[in-house]
Amino acid sequence: MRRAGVGASVLLLAVAFTGYGVPSARAAETVTYEVISNSIGIADIEYVDQDGRRLITSIPLPWRIDVPIADAEGPTGQGAQVRADWRRIRAPYKWVTVRISQAGRALCESTLDVGNVTCYGNTPHFS
């Protein structure tokens, strides 16, 4: 019986020193969101940072921000994403581009003239 107690003690010490079974905290990554246009002056912008979804309205373009996020290429809802909405002033050939980059590497870039454009870090898309 004494041997089992010693073995269990050794196992507990090994777990305590290695951190096995303890979730590790991930350091936040930084992504850069950009919204640019040569023909639209303002847009409503929605983006995700490590605290969740943010909506800012009537933002002058061009716009750029660096934000911390847990996983830039993570699933939609938690990963990097940016959306620009200018539907109330949309018109043909009024293009807006949204872009997500991380450490100088483009994750996504999308350009549309329909009044709404999105980009997701987990969906490499370049248009």
mmCIF file of N, CA and C in Angstrom:
data_model
loop_
_atom_site.group_PDB
_atom_site.id
_atom_site.type_symbol
_atom_site.label_atom_id
_atom_site.label_comp_id
_atom_site.label_asym_id
_atom_site.label_seq_id
_atom_site.Cartn_x
_atom_site.Cartn_y
_atom_site.Cartn_z
ATOM 1 N N MET A 1 0.818 -1.188 0.000
ATOM 2 C CA MET A 1 0.000 0.000 0.000
ATOM 3 C C MET A 1 0.866 1.257 0.000
ATOM 4 N N ARG A 2 1.992 1.173 0.676
ATOM 5 C CA ARG A 2 2.864 2.336 0.764
ATOM 6 C C ARG A 2 3.389 2.716 -0.611
ATOM 7 N N ARG A 3 3.698 1.739 -1.454
ATOM 8 C CA ARG A 3 4.205 2.016 -2.800
ATOM 9 C C ARG A 3 3.183 2.795 -3.633
ATOM 10 N N ALA A 4 1.919 2.463 -3.546
ATOM 11 C CA ALA A 4 0.887 3.176 -4.304
ATOM 12 C C ALA A 4 0.814 4.634 -3.868
ATOM 13 N N GLY A 5 0.963 4.890 -2.592
ATOM 14 C CA GLY A 5 0.933 6.264 -2.094
ATOM 15 C C GLY A 5 2.111 7.076 -2.605
ATOM 16 N N VAL A 6 3.300 6.459 -2.665
ATOM 17 C CA VAL A 6 4.490 7.141 -3.173
ATOM 18 C C VAL A 6 4.325 7.420 -4.663
ATOM 19 N N GLY A 7 3.816 6.435 -5.410
ATOM 20 C CA GLY A 7 3.601 6.619 -6.854
ATOM 21 C C GLY A 7 2.616 7.736 -7.138
ATOM 22 N N ALA A 8 1.548 7.796 -6.361
ATOM 23 C CA ALA A 8 0.552 8.855 -6.551
ATOM 24 C C ALA A 8 1.149 10.220 -6.229
ATOM 25 N N SER A 9 1.987 10.286 -5.205
ATOM 26 C CA SER A 9 2.632 11.557 -4.850
ATOM 27 C C SER A 9 3.551 12.033 -5.958
ATOM 28 N N VAL A 10 4.318 11.098 -6.539
ATOM 29 C CA VAL A 10 5.223 11.449 -7.636
ATOM 30 C C VAL A 10 4.418 11.947 -8.833
ATOM 31 N N LEU A 11 3.313 11.283 -9.153
ATOM 32 C CA LEU A 11 2.467 11.701 -10.265
ATOM 33 C C LEU A 11 1.896 13.097 -10.022
ATOM 34 N N LEU A 12 1.431 13.376 -8.817
ATOM 35 C CA LEU A 12 0.895 14.699 -8.503
ATOM 36 C C LEU A 12 1.961 15.778 -8.638
ATOM 37 N N LEU A 13 3.172 15.493 -8.188
ATOM 38 C CA LEU A 13 4.262 16.459 -8.333
ATOM 39 C C LEU A 13 4.582 16.697 -9.801
ATOM 40 N N ALA A 14 4.596 15.638 -10.602
ATOM 41 C CA ALA A 14 4.887 15.786 -12.034
ATOM 42 C C ALA A 14 3.834 16.656 -12.705
ATOM 43 N N VAL A 15 2.578 16.441 -12.374
ATOM 44 C CA VAL A 15 1.500 17.246 -12.946
ATOM 45 C C VAL A 15 1.634 18.701 -12.503
ATOM 46 N N ALA A 16 1.956 18.923 -11.247
ATOM 47 C CA ALA A 16 2.079 20.287 -10.730
ATOM 48 C C ALA A 16 3.205 21.047 -11.414
ATOM 49 N N PHE A 17 4.330 20.377 -11.662
ATOM 50 C CA PHE A 17 5.474 21.071 -12.253
ATOM 51 C C PHE A 17 5.378 21.238 -13.761
ATOM 52 N N THR A 18 4.646 20.378 -14.439
ATOM 53 C CA THR A 18 4.535 20.500 -15.898
ATOM 54 C C THR A 18 3.332 21.321 -16.320
ATOM 55 N N GLY A 19 2.388 21.526 -15.415
ATOM 56 C CA GLY A 19 1.201 22.281 -15.783
ATOM 57 C C GLY A 19 0.219 21.449 -16.592
ATOM 58 N N TYR A 20 0.420 20.131 -16.657
ATOM 59 C CA TYR A 20 -0.467 19.256 -17.415
ATOM 60 C C TYR A 20 -1.887 19.397 -16.893
ATOM 61 N N GLY A 21 -2.810 19.548 -17.802
ATOM 62 C CA GLY A 21 -4.206 19.652 -17.410
ATOM 63 C C GLY A 21 -4.645 21.076 -17.107
ATOM 64 N N VAL A 22 -3.706 22.000 -17.098
ATOM 65 C CA VAL A 22 -4.031 23.398 -16.827
ATOM 66 C C VAL A 22 -4.132 24.129 -18.155
ATOM 67 N N PRO A 23 -5.255 24.786 -18.446
ATOM 68 C CA PRO A 23 -5.363 25.498 -19.718
ATOM 69 C C PRO A 23 -4.316 26.605 -19.796
ATOM 70 N N SER A 24 -3.731 26.756 -20.973
ATOM 71 C CA SER A 24 -2.733 27.807 -21.145
ATOM 72 C C SER A 24 -3.397 29.045 -21.729
ATOM 73 N N ALA A 25 -2.983 30.190 -21.245
ATOM 74 C CA ALA A 25 -3.512 31.449 -21.772
ATOM 75 C C ALA A 25 -2.729 31.812 -23.023
ATOM 76 N N ARG A 26 -3.420 32.144 -24.087
ATOM 77 C CA ARG A 26 -2.760 32.563 -25.324
ATOM 78 C C ARG A 26 -2.551 34.060 -25.289
ATOM 79 N N ALA A 27 -1.381 34.442 -25.693
ATOM 80 C CA ALA A 27 -1.120 35.873 -25.811
ATOM 81 C C ALA A 27 -1.937 36.413 -26.977
ATOM 82 N N ALA A 28 -2.418 37.617 -26.824
ATOM 83 C CA ALA A 28 -3.193 38.237 -27.898
ATOM 84 C C ALA A 28 -2.289 38.532 -29.089
ATOM 85 N N GLU A 29 -2.829 38.339 -30.267
ATOM 86 C CA GLU A 29 -2.158 38.711 -31.504
ATOM 87 C C GLU A 29 -2.658 40.107 -31.867
ATOM 88 N N THR A 30 -1.928 40.795 -32.718
ATOM 89 C CA THR A 30 -2.373 42.110 -33.179
ATOM 90 C C THR A 30 -2.682 42.035 -34.662
ATOM 91 N N VAL A 31 -3.839 42.542 -35.042
ATOM 92 C CA VAL A 31 -4.195 42.647 -36.457
ATOM 93 C C VAL A 31 -4.446 44.109 -36.788
ATOM 94 N N THR A 32 -4.305 44.416 -38.063
ATOM 95 C CA THR A 32 -4.591 45.757 -38.558
ATOM 96 C C THR A 32 -5.807 45.678 -39.457
ATOM 97 N N TYR A 33 -6.811 46.488 -39.153
ATOM 98 C CA TYR A 33 -7.992 46.618 -39.996
ATOM 99 C C TYR A 33 -7.877 47.930 -40.758
ATOM 100 N N GLU A 34 -8.240 47.908 -42.043
ATOM 101 C CA GLU A 34 -8.238 49.123 -42.858
ATOM 102 C C GLU A 34 -9.506 49.182 -43.690
ATOM 103 N N VAL A 35 -10.039 50.375 -43.849
ATOM 104 C CA VAL A 35 -11.158 50.635 -44.755
ATOM 105 C C VAL A 35 -10.753 51.858 -45.571
ATOM 106 N N ILE A 36 -10.717 51.693 -46.897
ATOM 107 C CA ILE A 36 -10.267 52.786 -47.764
ATOM 108 C C ILE A 36 -11.204 52.947 -48.954
ATOM 109 N N SER A 37 -11.248 54.170 -49.477
ATOM 110 C CA SER A 37 -12.052 54.448 -50.658
ATOM 111 C C SER A 37 -11.596 55.763 -51.276
ATOM 112 N N ASN A 38 -11.650 55.816 -52.592
ATOM 113 C CA ASN A 38 -11.395 57.068 -53.302
ATOM 114 C C ASN A 38 -12.684 57.821 -53.601
ATOM 115 N N SER A 39 -13.849 57.169 -53.343
ATOM 116 C CA SER A 39 -15.110 57.792 -53.739
ATOM 117 C C SER A 39 -16.151 57.887 -52.621
ATOM 118 N N ILE A 40 -15.946 57.213 -51.513
ATOM 119 C CA ILE A 40 -16.864 57.272 -50.374
ATOM 120 C C ILE A 40 -16.120 57.926 -49.214
ATOM 121 N N GLY A 41 -16.734 58.922 -48.609
ATOM 122 C CA GLY A 41 -16.062 59.679 -47.555
ATOM 123 C C GLY A 41 -16.269 59.166 -46.145
ATOM 124 N N ILE A 42 -17.424 58.491 -45.889
ATOM 125 C CA ILE A 42 -17.705 57.969 -44.554
ATOM 126 C C ILE A 42 -18.373 56.609 -44.668
ATOM 127 N N ALA A 43 -18.216 55.811 -43.613
ATOM 128 C CA ALA A 43 -18.864 54.498 -43.564
ATOM 129 C C ALA A 43 -19.068 54.112 -42.105
ATOM 130 N N ASP A 44 -20.020 53.219 -41.883
ATOM 131 C CA ASP A 44 -20.159 52.578 -40.580
ATOM 132 C C ASP A 44 -19.244 51.358 -40.622
ATOM 133 N N ILE A 45 -18.511 51.127 -39.547
ATOM 134 C CA ILE A 45 -17.522 50.053 -39.530
ATOM 135 C C ILE A 45 -17.781 49.150 -38.338
ATOM 136 N N GLU A 46 -17.752 47.848 -38.609
ATOM 137 C CA GLU A 46 -17.909 46.844 -37.572
ATOM 138 C C GLU A 46 -16.662 45.973 -37.604
ATOM 139 N N TYR A 47 -16.096 45.699 -36.435
ATOM 140 C CA TYR A 47 -14.898 44.862 -36.376
ATOM 141 C C TYR A 47 -14.883 44.088 -35.068
ATOM 142 N N VAL A 48 -13.994 43.100 -34.986
ATOM 143 C CA VAL A 48 -13.871 42.268 -33.795
ATOM 144 C C VAL A 48 -12.486 42.468 -33.196
ATOM 145 N N ASP A 49 -12.444 42.630 -31.858
ATOM 146 C CA ASP A 49 -11.177 42.620 -31.138
ATOM 147 C C ASP A 49 -11.282 41.575 -30.029
ATOM 148 N N GLN A 50 -10.313 41.516 -29.141
ATOM 149 C CA GLN A 50 -10.314 40.457 -28.130
ATOM 150 C C GLN A 50 -11.482 40.562 -27.149
ATOM 151 N N ASP A 51 -12.143 41.705 -27.093
ATOM 152 C CA ASP A 51 -13.288 41.866 -26.204
ATOM 153 C C ASP A 51 -14.628 41.642 -26.890
ATOM 154 N N GLY A 52 -14.618 41.423 -28.203
ATOM 155 C CA GLY A 52 -15.866 41.166 -28.911
ATOM 156 C C GLY A 52 -16.067 42.073 -30.107
ATOM 157 N N ARG A 53 -17.306 42.141 -30.551
ATOM 158 C CA ARG A 53 -17.679 42.908 -31.741
ATOM 159 C C ARG A 53 -17.863 44.384 -31.384
ATOM 160 N N ARG A 54 -17.386 45.241 -32.264
ATOM 161 C CA ARG A 54 -17.495 46.695 -32.086
ATOM 162 C C ARG A 54 -18.186 47.293 -33.303
ATOM 163 N N LEU A 55 -18.996 48.305 -33.087
ATOM 164 C CA LEU A 55 -19.629 49.047 -34.177
ATOM 165 C C LEU A 55 -19.360 50.523 -33.949
ATOM 166 N N ILE A 56 -18.779 51.157 -34.955
ATOM 167 C CA ILE A 56 -18.561 52.601 -34.905
ATOM 168 C C ILE A 56 -19.217 53.188 -36.147
ATOM 169 N N THR A 57 -19.846 54.339 -36.002
ATOM 170 C CA THR A 57 -20.652 54.883 -37.097
ATOM 171 C C THR A 57 -20.102 56.207 -37.614
ATOM 172 N N SER A 58 -20.417 56.456 -38.883
ATOM 173 C CA SER A 58 -20.042 57.707 -39.565
ATOM 174 C C SER A 58 -18.550 58.014 -39.428
ATOM 175 N N ILE A 59 -17.737 57.043 -39.789
ATOM 176 C CA ILE A 59 -16.286 57.158 -39.655
ATOM 177 C C ILE A 59 -15.689 57.688 -40.959
ATOM 178 N N PRO A 60 -14.900 58.754 -40.896
ATOM 179 C CA PRO A 60 -14.245 59.270 -42.105
ATOM 180 C C PRO A 60 -13.239 58.253 -42.656
ATOM 181 N N LEU A 61 -13.224 58.144 -43.981
ATOM 182 C CA LEU A 61 -12.280 57.237 -44.649
ATOM 183 C C LEU A 61 -11.140 58.046 -45.246
ATOM 184 N N PRO A 62 -9.948 57.507 -45.299
ATOM 185 C CA PRO A 62 -9.545 56.156 -44.907
ATOM 186 C C PRO A 62 -9.486 56.014 -43.383
ATOM 187 N N TRP A 63 -9.622 54.764 -42.938
ATOM 188 C CA TRP A 63 -9.620 54.437 -41.516
ATOM 189 C C TRP A 63 -8.708 53.246 -41.306
ATOM 190 N N ARG A 64 -7.996 53.246 -40.194
ATOM 191 C CA ARG A 64 -7.069 52.149 -39.877
ATOM 192 C C ARG A 64 -6.958 52.040 -38.360
ATOM 193 N N ILE A 65 -6.880 50.786 -37.876
ATOM 194 C CA ILE A 65 -6.712 50.557 -36.441
ATOM 195 C C ILE A 65 -5.962 49.244 -36.238
ATOM 196 N N ASP A 66 -5.104 49.211 -35.225
ATOM 197 C CA ASP A 66 -4.444 47.981 -34.783
ATOM 198 C C ASP A 66 -5.152 47.533 -33.518
ATOM 199 N N VAL A 67 -5.586 46.262 -33.478
ATOM 200 C CA VAL A 67 -6.312 45.761 -32.310
ATOM 201 C C VAL A 67 -5.768 44.403 -31.885
ATOM 202 N N PRO A 68 -5.834 44.117 -30.584
ATOM 203 C CA PRO A 68 -5.482 42.778 -30.113
ATOM 204 C C PRO A 68 -6.648 41.826 -30.346
ATOM 205 N N ILE A 69 -6.316 40.594 -30.682
ATOM 206 C CA ILE A 69 -7.338 39.566 -30.893
ATOM 207 C C ILE A 69 -6.733 38.223 -30.504
ATOM 208 N N ALA A 70 -7.538 37.332 -29.959
ATOM 209 C CA ALA A 70 -7.023 36.054 -29.473
ATOM 210 C C ALA A 70 -6.462 35.190 -30.597
ATOM 211 N N ASP A 71 -7.156 35.133 -31.737
ATOM 212 C CA ASP A 71 -6.727 34.272 -32.840
ATOM 213 C C ASP A 71 -7.164 34.911 -34.155
ATOM 214 N N ALA A 72 -6.238 35.549 -34.836
ATOM 215 C CA ALA A 72 -6.559 36.296 -36.063
ATOM 216 C C ALA A 72 -7.246 35.436 -37.106
ATOM 217 N N GLU A 73 -6.842 34.172 -37.215
ATOM 218 C CA GLU A 73 -7.415 33.289 -38.225
ATOM 219 C C GLU A 73 -8.411 32.309 -37.619
ATOM 220 N N GLY A 74 -8.940 32.657 -36.457
ATOM 221 C CA GLY A 74 -9.901 31.811 -35.763
ATOM 222 C C GLY A 74 -11.271 31.835 -36.418
ATOM 223 N N PRO A 75 -12.203 31.077 -35.850
ATOM 224 C CA PRO A 75 -13.536 30.963 -36.451
ATOM 225 C C PRO A 75 -14.297 32.284 -36.447
ATOM 226 N N THR A 76 -15.210 32.395 -37.393
ATOM 227 C CA THR A 76 -16.058 33.582 -37.480
ATOM 228 C C THR A 76 -16.767 33.773 -36.144
ATOM 229 N N GLY A 77 -16.780 35.001 -35.693
ATOM 230 C CA GLY A 77 -17.361 35.314 -34.391
ATOM 231 C C GLY A 77 -16.282 35.638 -33.383
ATOM 232 N N GLN A 78 -15.156 34.924 -33.450
ATOM 233 C CA GLN A 78 -14.042 35.156 -32.536
ATOM 234 C C GLN A 78 -12.799 35.630 -33.274
ATOM 235 N N GLY A 79 -12.671 35.228 -34.524
ATOM 236 C CA GLY A 79 -11.494 35.591 -35.306
ATOM 237 C C GLY A 79 -11.604 36.997 -35.870
ATOM 238 N N ALA A 80 -10.550 37.412 -36.547
ATOM 239 C CA ALA A 80 -10.509 38.756 -37.120
ATOM 240 C C ALA A 80 -11.578 38.915 -38.199
ATOM 241 N N GLN A 81 -12.296 40.019 -38.146
ATOM 242 C CA GLN A 81 -13.265 40.344 -39.190
ATOM 243 C C GLN A 81 -13.560 41.838 -39.173
ATOM 244 N N VAL A 82 -13.787 42.367 -40.365
ATOM 245 C CA VAL A 82 -14.110 43.782 -40.507
ATOM 246 C C VAL A 82 -15.176 43.928 -41.589
ATOM 247 N N ARG A 83 -16.074 44.874 -41.377
ATOM 248 C CA ARG A 83 -17.165 45.135 -42.319
ATOM 249 C C ARG A 83 -17.344 46.644 -42.439
ATOM 250 N N ALA A 84 -17.541 47.099 -43.653
ATOM 251 C CA ALA A 84 -17.878 48.509 -43.891
ATOM 252 C C ALA A 84 -19.262 48.564 -44.518
ATOM 253 N N ASP A 85 -20.063 49.502 -44.065
ATOM 254 C CA ASP A 85 -21.435 49.656 -44.556
ATOM 255 C C ASP A 85 -21.648 51.120 -44.948
ATOM 256 N N TRP A 86 -21.941 51.336 -46.212
ATOM 257 C CA TRP A 86 -22.235 52.687 -46.719
ATOM 258 C C TRP A 86 -23.483 52.643 -47.597
ATOM 259 N N ARG A 87 -24.411 51.733 -47.269
ATOM 260 C CA ARG A 87 -25.613 51.533 -48.096
ATOM 261 C C ARG A 87 -26.455 52.787 -48.242
ATOM 262 N N ARG A 88 -26.511 53.610 -47.235
ATOM 263 C CA ARG A 88 -27.364 54.810 -47.327
ATOM 264 C C ARG A 88 -26.847 55.806 -48.356
ATOM 265 N N ILE A 89 -25.571 55.693 -48.760
ATOM 266 C CA ILE A 89 -25.011 56.613 -49.767
ATOM 267 C C ILE A 89 -24.388 55.848 -50.933
ATOM 268 N N ARG A 90 -24.778 54.602 -51.123
ATOM 269 C CA ARG A 90 -24.162 53.782 -52.172
ATOM 270 C C ARG A 90 -24.578 54.253 -53.561
ATOM 271 N N ALA A 91 -23.745 53.927 -54.506
ATOM 272 C CA ALA A 91 -24.008 54.220 -55.916
ATOM 273 C C ALA A 91 -23.045 53.370 -56.731
ATOM 274 N N PRO A 92 -23.400 53.073 -57.982
ATOM 275 C CA PRO A 92 -22.481 52.293 -58.809
ATOM 276 C C PRO A 92 -21.119 52.982 -58.898
ATOM 277 N N TYR A 93 -20.099 52.171 -58.902
ATOM 278 C CA TYR A 93 -18.709 52.632 -59.040
ATOM 279 C C TYR A 93 -18.216 53.445 -57.845
ATOM 280 N N LYS A 94 -18.888 53.324 -56.725
ATOM 281 C CA LYS A 94 -18.430 53.944 -55.473
ATOM 282 C C LYS A 94 -17.819 52.818 -54.629
ATOM 283 N N TRP A 95 -16.567 52.507 -54.900
ATOM 284 C CA TRP A 95 -15.889 51.336 -54.354
ATOM 285 C C TRP A 95 -15.326 51.595 -52.960
ATOM 286 N N VAL A 96 -15.408 50.568 -52.113
ATOM 287 C CA VAL A 96 -14.777 50.587 -50.791
ATOM 288 C C VAL A 96 -14.005 49.280 -50.627
ATOM 289 N N THR A 97 -12.822 49.390 -50.054
ATOM 290 C CA THR A 97 -11.972 48.222 -49.800
ATOM 291 C C THR A 97 -11.793 48.047 -48.299
ATOM 292 N N VAL A 98 -11.945 46.804 -47.827
ATOM 293 C CA VAL A 98 -11.606 46.455 -46.443
ATOM 294 C C VAL A 98 -10.440 45.479 -46.487
ATOM 295 N N ARG A 99 -9.574 45.589 -45.493
ATOM 296 C CA ARG A 99 -8.364 44.756 -45.483
ATOM 297 C C ARG A 99 -8.028 44.368 -44.044
ATOM 298 N N ILE A 100 -7.564 43.119 -43.877
ATOM 299 C CA ILE A 100 -7.041 42.647 -42.594
ATOM 300 C C ILE A 100 -5.613 42.187 -42.838
ATOM 301 N N SER A 101 -4.694 42.648 -41.998
ATOM 302 C CA SER A 101 -3.311 42.180 -42.095
ATOM 303 C C SER A 101 -2.772 41.902 -40.699
ATOM 304 N N GLN A 102 -1.733 41.091 -40.676
ATOM 305 C CA GLN A 102 -1.093 40.734 -39.415
ATOM 306 C C GLN A 102 0.403 40.647 -39.656
ATOM 307 N N ALA A 103 1.165 41.418 -38.924
ATOM 308 C CA ALA A 103 2.631 41.436 -39.041
ATOM 309 C C ALA A 103 3.062 41.643 -40.491
ATOM 310 N N GLY A 104 2.363 42.538 -41.195
ATOM 311 C CA GLY A 104 2.712 42.848 -42.578
ATOM 312 C C GLY A 104 2.211 41.857 -43.610
ATOM 313 N N ARG A 105 1.532 40.798 -43.185
ATOM 314 C CA ARG A 105 1.003 39.779 -44.105
ATOM 315 C C ARG A 105 -0.501 39.978 -44.257
ATOM 316 N N ALA A 106 -0.947 40.127 -45.500
ATOM 317 C CA ALA A 106 -2.381 40.307 -45.759
ATOM 318 C C ALA A 106 -3.115 38.996 -45.501
ATOM 319 N N LEU A 107 -4.175 39.061 -44.695
ATOM 320 C CA LEU A 107 -5.029 37.897 -44.449
ATOM 321 C C LEU A 107 -6.240 37.906 -45.366
ATOM 322 N N CYS A 108 -6.711 39.106 -45.709
ATOM 323 C CA CYS A 108 -7.916 39.228 -46.524
ATOM 324 C C CYS A 108 -7.999 40.650 -47.063
ATOM 325 N N GLU A 109 -8.545 40.765 -48.274
ATOM 326 C CA GLU A 109 -8.841 42.082 -48.847
ATOM 327 C C GLU A 109 -10.025 41.923 -49.780
ATOM 328 N N SER A 110 -10.995 42.795 -49.638
ATOM 329 C CA SER A 110 -12.196 42.709 -50.461
ATOM 330 C C SER A 110 -12.647 44.113 -50.852
ATOM 331 N N THR A 111 -13.064 44.264 -52.116
ATOM 332 C CA THR A 111 -13.512 45.550 -52.643
ATOM 333 C C THR A 111 -14.857 45.366 -53.338
ATOM 334 N N LEU A 112 -15.835 46.192 -52.964
ATOM 335 C CA LEU A 112 -17.163 46.135 -53.579
ATOM 336 C C LEU A 112 -17.736 47.540 -53.721
ATOM 337 N N ASP A 113 -18.781 47.648 -54.566
ATOM 338 C CA ASP A 113 -19.488 48.926 -54.726
ATOM 339 C C ASP A 113 -20.978 48.791 -54.418
ATOM 340 N N VAL A 114 -21.361 47.780 -53.642
ATOM 341 C CA VAL A 114 -22.779 47.512 -53.384
ATOM 342 C C VAL A 114 -23.286 48.104 -52.070
ATOM 343 N N GLY A 115 -22.415 48.762 -51.317
ATOM 344 C CA GLY A 115 -22.838 49.379 -50.072
ATOM 345 C C GLY A 115 -22.426 48.632 -48.825
ATOM 346 N N ASN A 116 -21.845 47.448 -48.982
ATOM 347 C CA ASN A 116 -21.468 46.632 -47.840
ATOM 348 C C ASN A 116 -20.355 45.691 -48.280
ATOM 349 N N VAL A 117 -19.270 45.623 -47.517
ATOM 350 C CA VAL A 117 -18.162 44.738 -47.866
ATOM 351 C C VAL A 117 -17.566 44.172 -46.575
ATOM 352 N N THR A 118 -17.159 42.898 -46.611
ATOM 353 C CA THR A 118 -16.624 42.234 -45.425
ATOM 354 C C THR A 118 -15.325 41.513 -45.736
ATOM 355 N N CYS A 119 -14.605 41.206 -44.667
ATOM 356 C CA CYS A 119 -13.361 40.464 -44.755
ATOM 357 C C CYS A 119 -13.222 39.642 -43.472
ATOM 358 N N TYR A 120 -12.762 38.398 -43.596
ATOM 359 C CA TYR A 120 -12.601 37.502 -42.455
ATOM 360 C C TYR A 120 -11.185 36.941 -42.451
ATOM 361 N N GLY A 121 -10.540 36.956 -41.290
ATOM 362 C CA GLY A 121 -9.179 36.448 -41.177
ATOM 363 C C GLY A 121 -9.050 34.971 -41.460
ATOM 364 N N ASN A 122 -10.134 34.209 -41.266
ATOM 365 C CA ASN A 122 -10.063 32.767 -41.511
ATOM 366 C C ASN A 122 -10.449 32.395 -42.940
ATOM 367 N N THR A 123 -10.729 33.379 -43.777
ATOM 368 C CA THR A 123 -11.096 33.132 -45.173
ATOM 369 C C THR A 123 -10.228 33.998 -46.068
ATOM 370 N N PRO A 124 -9.070 33.492 -46.480
ATOM 371 C CA PRO A 124 -8.207 34.308 -47.334
ATOM 372 C C PRO A 124 -8.917 34.627 -48.644
ATOM 373 N N HIS A 125 -9.234 35.873 -48.826
ATOM 374 C CA HIS A 125 -9.965 36.310 -50.015
ATOM 375 C C HIS A 125 -9.348 37.614 -50.482
ATOM 376 N N PHE A 126 -9.084 37.705 -51.763
ATOM 377 C CA PHE A 126 -8.494 38.918 -52.324
ATOM 378 C C PHE A 126 -9.225 39.258 -53.608
ATOM 379 N N SER A 127 -9.973 40.374 -53.594
ATOM 380 C CA SER A 127 -10.705 40.788 -54.797
ATOM 381 C C SER A 127 -10.509 42.264 -55.045
#
